[in-house]
Amino acid sequence: MKNRLNIALLALWLVSTVGCVVNWLTFLDLPSFFLPLIPAFCSQLLLCRVTKNGCLRALPVLPVLGLLAMAGWYAIFGSGWDMLAALIFALAAIAPAAGVAIGWLVWWPMARYRRKKSTEEC
């Protein structure tokens, strides 16, 4: 069961990532603002389920922090049209940040339940 769910998460991540790339390259009229939420959620939940290393679990946060750092850079040191770039980078970070947060929020109760269940069996 555990392995089957991991494979399903990986397949959903792959399909949604390809869908995001195709949507951005072909300019389809899909809701492209919220589309990166799905691969971010799948990658975060899969990493939380598979690894016990906290550094690896925090890996999907790095692209979000990179986008926010670029937005901050343009907002602080830019002028004129650079403020538009700061806004675009900040808006691009919202959906992946929400996906990562939802992935953590879904995994946390499952991990607590699993931990509680394993301590009761002893």
PDB file of C-alpha atoms in Angstrom:
ATOM      1  CA  MET A   1       0.000   0.000   0.000  1.00  0.00           C
ATOM      2  CA  LYS A   2       2.747   2.424   0.966  1.00  0.00           C
ATOM      3  CA  ASN A   3       4.758   1.754  -2.172  1.00  0.00           C
ATOM      4  CA  ARG A   4       1.668   2.025  -4.385  1.00  0.00           C
ATOM      5  CA  LEU A   5       0.853   5.484  -2.995  1.00  0.00           C
ATOM      6  CA  ASN A   6       4.440   6.623  -3.558  1.00  0.00           C
ATOM      7  CA  ILE A   7       4.288   5.467  -7.180  1.00  0.00           C
ATOM      8  CA  ALA A   8       0.949   7.269  -7.637  1.00  0.00           C
ATOM      9  CA  LEU A   9       2.426  10.480  -6.189  1.00  0.00           C
ATOM     10  CA  LEU A  10       5.432  10.202  -8.493  1.00  0.00           C
ATOM     11  CA  ALA A  11       3.212   9.625 -11.537  1.00  0.00           C
ATOM     12  CA  LEU A  12       0.980  12.572 -10.594  1.00  0.00           C
ATOM     13  CA  TRP A  13       4.078  14.748 -10.130  1.00  0.00           C
ATOM     14  CA  LEU A  14       5.404  13.760 -13.564  1.00  0.00           C
ATOM     15  CA  VAL A  15       2.093  14.320 -15.349  1.00  0.00           C
ATOM     16  CA  SER A  16       1.441  17.661 -13.644  1.00  0.00           C
ATOM     17  CA  THR A  17       4.994  18.894 -14.296  1.00  0.00           C
ATOM     18  CA  VAL A  18       4.680  18.036 -17.982  1.00  0.00           C
ATOM     19  CA  GLY A  19       1.272  19.726 -17.987  1.00  0.00           C
ATOM     20  CA  CYS A  20       2.769  22.891 -16.468  1.00  0.00           C
ATOM     21  CA  VAL A  21       5.564  22.998 -19.024  1.00  0.00           C
ATOM     22  CA  VAL A  22       3.189  22.381 -21.956  1.00  0.00           C
ATOM     23  CA  ASN A  23       0.812  25.029 -20.615  1.00  0.00           C
ATOM     24  CA  TRP A  24       3.585  27.616 -20.323  1.00  0.00           C
ATOM     25  CA  LEU A  25       5.126  26.838 -23.717  1.00  0.00           C
ATOM     26  CA  THR A  26       1.897  26.760 -25.688  1.00  0.00           C
ATOM     27  CA  PHE A  27       0.026  29.503 -23.785  1.00  0.00           C
ATOM     28  CA  LEU A  28      -3.131  27.457 -23.292  1.00  0.00           C
ATOM     29  CA  ASP A  29      -6.020  29.041 -21.433  1.00  0.00           C
ATOM     30  CA  LEU A  30      -5.702  26.812 -18.392  1.00  0.00           C
ATOM     31  CA  PRO A  31      -5.523  28.343 -14.904  1.00  0.00           C
ATOM     32  CA  SER A  32      -1.747  28.565 -15.078  1.00  0.00           C
ATOM     33  CA  PHE A  33      -1.442  30.566 -11.876  1.00  0.00           C
ATOM     34  CA  PHE A  34      -2.514  27.629  -9.680  1.00  0.00           C
ATOM     35  CA  LEU A  35      -1.101  24.851 -11.873  1.00  0.00           C
ATOM     36  CA  PRO A  36       2.346  24.675 -10.139  1.00  0.00           C
ATOM     37  CA  LEU A  37       0.581  23.868  -6.871  1.00  0.00           C
ATOM     38  CA  ILE A  38       0.127  20.219  -7.880  1.00  0.00           C
ATOM     39  CA  PRO A  39       3.778  19.276  -8.609  1.00  0.00           C
ATOM     40  CA  ALA A  40       4.957  21.155  -5.513  1.00  0.00           C
ATOM     41  CA  PHE A  41       2.425  19.302  -3.362  1.00  0.00           C
ATOM     42  CA  CYS A  42       3.332  15.909  -4.841  1.00  0.00           C
ATOM     43  CA  SER A  43       7.083  16.416  -4.503  1.00  0.00           C
ATOM     44  CA  GLN A  44       6.780  17.640  -0.918  1.00  0.00           C
ATOM     45  CA  LEU A  45       4.486  14.824   0.182  1.00  0.00           C
ATOM     46  CA  LEU A  46       6.628  12.208  -1.572  1.00  0.00           C
ATOM     47  CA  LEU A  47       9.822  13.470   0.044  1.00  0.00           C
ATOM     48  CA  CYS A  48       8.179  13.601   3.464  1.00  0.00           C
ATOM     49  CA  ARG A  49       6.915  10.042   3.089  1.00  0.00           C
ATOM     50  CA  VAL A  50      10.171   8.575   1.762  1.00  0.00           C
ATOM     51  CA  THR A  51      12.966  10.293   3.706  1.00  0.00           C
ATOM     52  CA  LYS A  52      13.652  10.856   7.361  1.00  0.00           C
ATOM     53  CA  ASN A  53      16.256  13.538   6.691  1.00  0.00           C
ATOM     54  CA  GLY A  54      14.917  17.014   7.453  1.00  0.00           C
ATOM     55  CA  CYS A  55      17.223  18.649   4.900  1.00  0.00           C
ATOM     56  CA  LEU A  56      15.830  16.515   2.086  1.00  0.00           C
ATOM     57  CA  ARG A  57      12.283  17.183   3.232  1.00  0.00           C
ATOM     58  CA  ALA A  58      12.933  20.917   2.913  1.00  0.00           C
ATOM     59  CA  LEU A  59      14.261  20.584  -0.657  1.00  0.00           C
ATOM     60  CA  PRO A  60      11.052  21.737  -2.464  1.00  0.00           C
ATOM     61  CA  VAL A  61      11.197  24.992  -0.485  1.00  0.00           C
ATOM     62  CA  LEU A  62      14.424  26.067  -2.243  1.00  0.00           C
ATOM     63  CA  PRO A  63      12.859  27.113  -5.607  1.00  0.00           C
ATOM     64  CA  VAL A  64      10.214  29.090  -3.730  1.00  0.00           C
ATOM     65  CA  LEU A  65      12.884  30.845  -1.690  1.00  0.00           C
ATOM     66  CA  GLY A  66      14.836  31.515  -4.899  1.00  0.00           C
ATOM     67  CA  LEU A  67      11.832  33.209  -6.491  1.00  0.00           C
ATOM     68  CA  LEU A  68      11.218  35.260  -3.368  1.00  0.00           C
ATOM     69  CA  ALA A  69      14.904  36.226  -3.197  1.00  0.00           C
ATOM     70  CA  MET A  70      14.792  37.415  -6.818  1.00  0.00           C
ATOM     71  CA  ALA A  71      11.637  39.385  -6.072  1.00  0.00           C
ATOM     72  CA  GLY A  72      13.289  40.984  -3.061  1.00  0.00           C
ATOM     73  CA  TRP A  73      16.424  41.772  -5.069  1.00  0.00           C
ATOM     74  CA  TYR A  74      14.432  43.551  -7.773  1.00  0.00           C
ATOM     75  CA  ALA A  75      12.246  45.319  -5.222  1.00  0.00           C
ATOM     76  CA  ILE A  76      15.203  46.667  -3.220  1.00  0.00           C
ATOM     77  CA  PHE A  77      17.776  47.427  -5.899  1.00  0.00           C
ATOM     78  CA  GLY A  78      15.526  47.992  -8.903  1.00  0.00           C
ATOM     79  CA  SER A  79      13.653  50.969 -10.144  1.00  0.00           C
ATOM     80  CA  GLY A  80      10.978  51.538 -12.724  1.00  0.00           C
ATOM     81  CA  TRP A  81      10.187  48.375 -14.655  1.00  0.00           C
ATOM     82  CA  ASP A  82      12.231  46.252 -12.245  1.00  0.00           C
ATOM     83  CA  MET A  83       9.389  46.578  -9.757  1.00  0.00           C
ATOM     84  CA  LEU A  84       7.183  44.749 -12.284  1.00  0.00           C
ATOM     85  CA  ALA A  85       9.736  41.918 -12.350  1.00  0.00           C
ATOM     86  CA  ALA A  86       9.628  41.816  -8.539  1.00  0.00           C
ATOM     87  CA  LEU A  87       5.856  41.505  -8.633  1.00  0.00           C
ATOM     88  CA  ILE A  88       5.994  38.752 -11.261  1.00  0.00           C
ATOM     89  CA  PHE A  89       8.543  36.733  -9.266  1.00  0.00           C
ATOM     90  CA  ALA A  90       6.554  37.175  -6.057  1.00  0.00           C
ATOM     91  CA  LEU A  91       3.330  36.055  -7.747  1.00  0.00           C
ATOM     92  CA  ALA A  92       5.112  33.077  -9.310  1.00  0.00           C
ATOM     93  CA  ALA A  93       6.172  31.917  -5.823  1.00  0.00           C
ATOM     94  CA  ILE A  94       2.656  31.856  -4.342  1.00  0.00           C
ATOM     95  CA  ALA A  95       1.345  28.622  -5.919  1.00  0.00           C
ATOM     96  CA  PRO A  96       4.454  26.471  -5.255  1.00  0.00           C
ATOM     97  CA  ALA A  97       4.631  27.823  -1.697  1.00  0.00           C
ATOM     98  CA  ALA A  98       0.998  26.859  -1.154  1.00  0.00           C
ATOM     99  CA  GLY A  99       1.647  23.392  -2.611  1.00  0.00           C
ATOM    100  CA  VAL A 100       4.615  22.823  -0.306  1.00  0.00           C
ATOM    101  CA  ALA A 101       2.630  24.022   2.705  1.00  0.00           C
ATOM    102  CA  ILE A 102      -0.301  21.754   1.858  1.00  0.00           C
ATOM    103  CA  GLY A 103       2.110  18.837   1.440  1.00  0.00           C
ATOM    104  CA  TRP A 104       3.492  19.435   4.935  1.00  0.00           C
ATOM    105  CA  LEU A 105      -0.033  19.827   6.356  1.00  0.00           C
ATOM    106  CA  VAL A 106      -1.166  16.539   4.816  1.00  0.00           C
ATOM    107  CA  TRP A 107       1.938  14.622   5.918  1.00  0.00           C
ATOM    108  CA  TRP A 108       2.120  15.888   9.512  1.00  0.00           C
ATOM    109  CA  PRO A 109      -1.090  14.253  10.858  1.00  0.00           C
ATOM    110  CA  MET A 110      -0.275  11.019   9.000  1.00  0.00           C
ATOM    111  CA  ALA A 111       3.176  10.895  10.600  1.00  0.00           C
ATOM    112  CA  ARG A 112       1.777  11.615  14.069  1.00  0.00           C
ATOM    113  CA  TYR A 113      -0.838   8.887  13.672  1.00  0.00           C
ATOM    114  CA  ARG A 114       1.772   6.402  12.447  1.00  0.00           C
ATOM    115  CA  ARG A 115       4.120   7.291  15.312  1.00  0.00           C
ATOM    116  CA  LYS A 116       1.319   7.016  17.874  1.00  0.00           C
ATOM    117  CA  LYS A 117       0.205   3.684  16.419  1.00  0.00           C
ATOM    118  CA  SER A 118       3.739   2.238  16.538  1.00  0.00           C
ATOM    119  CA  THR A 119       4.252   3.241  20.183  1.00  0.00           C
ATOM    120  CA  GLU A 120       0.939   1.663  21.235  1.00  0.00           C
ATOM    121  CA  GLU A 121       1.945  -1.704  19.771  1.00  0.00           C
ATOM    122  CA  CYS A 122       5.045  -1.969  21.990  1.00  0.00           C
TER     123      CYS A 122
END
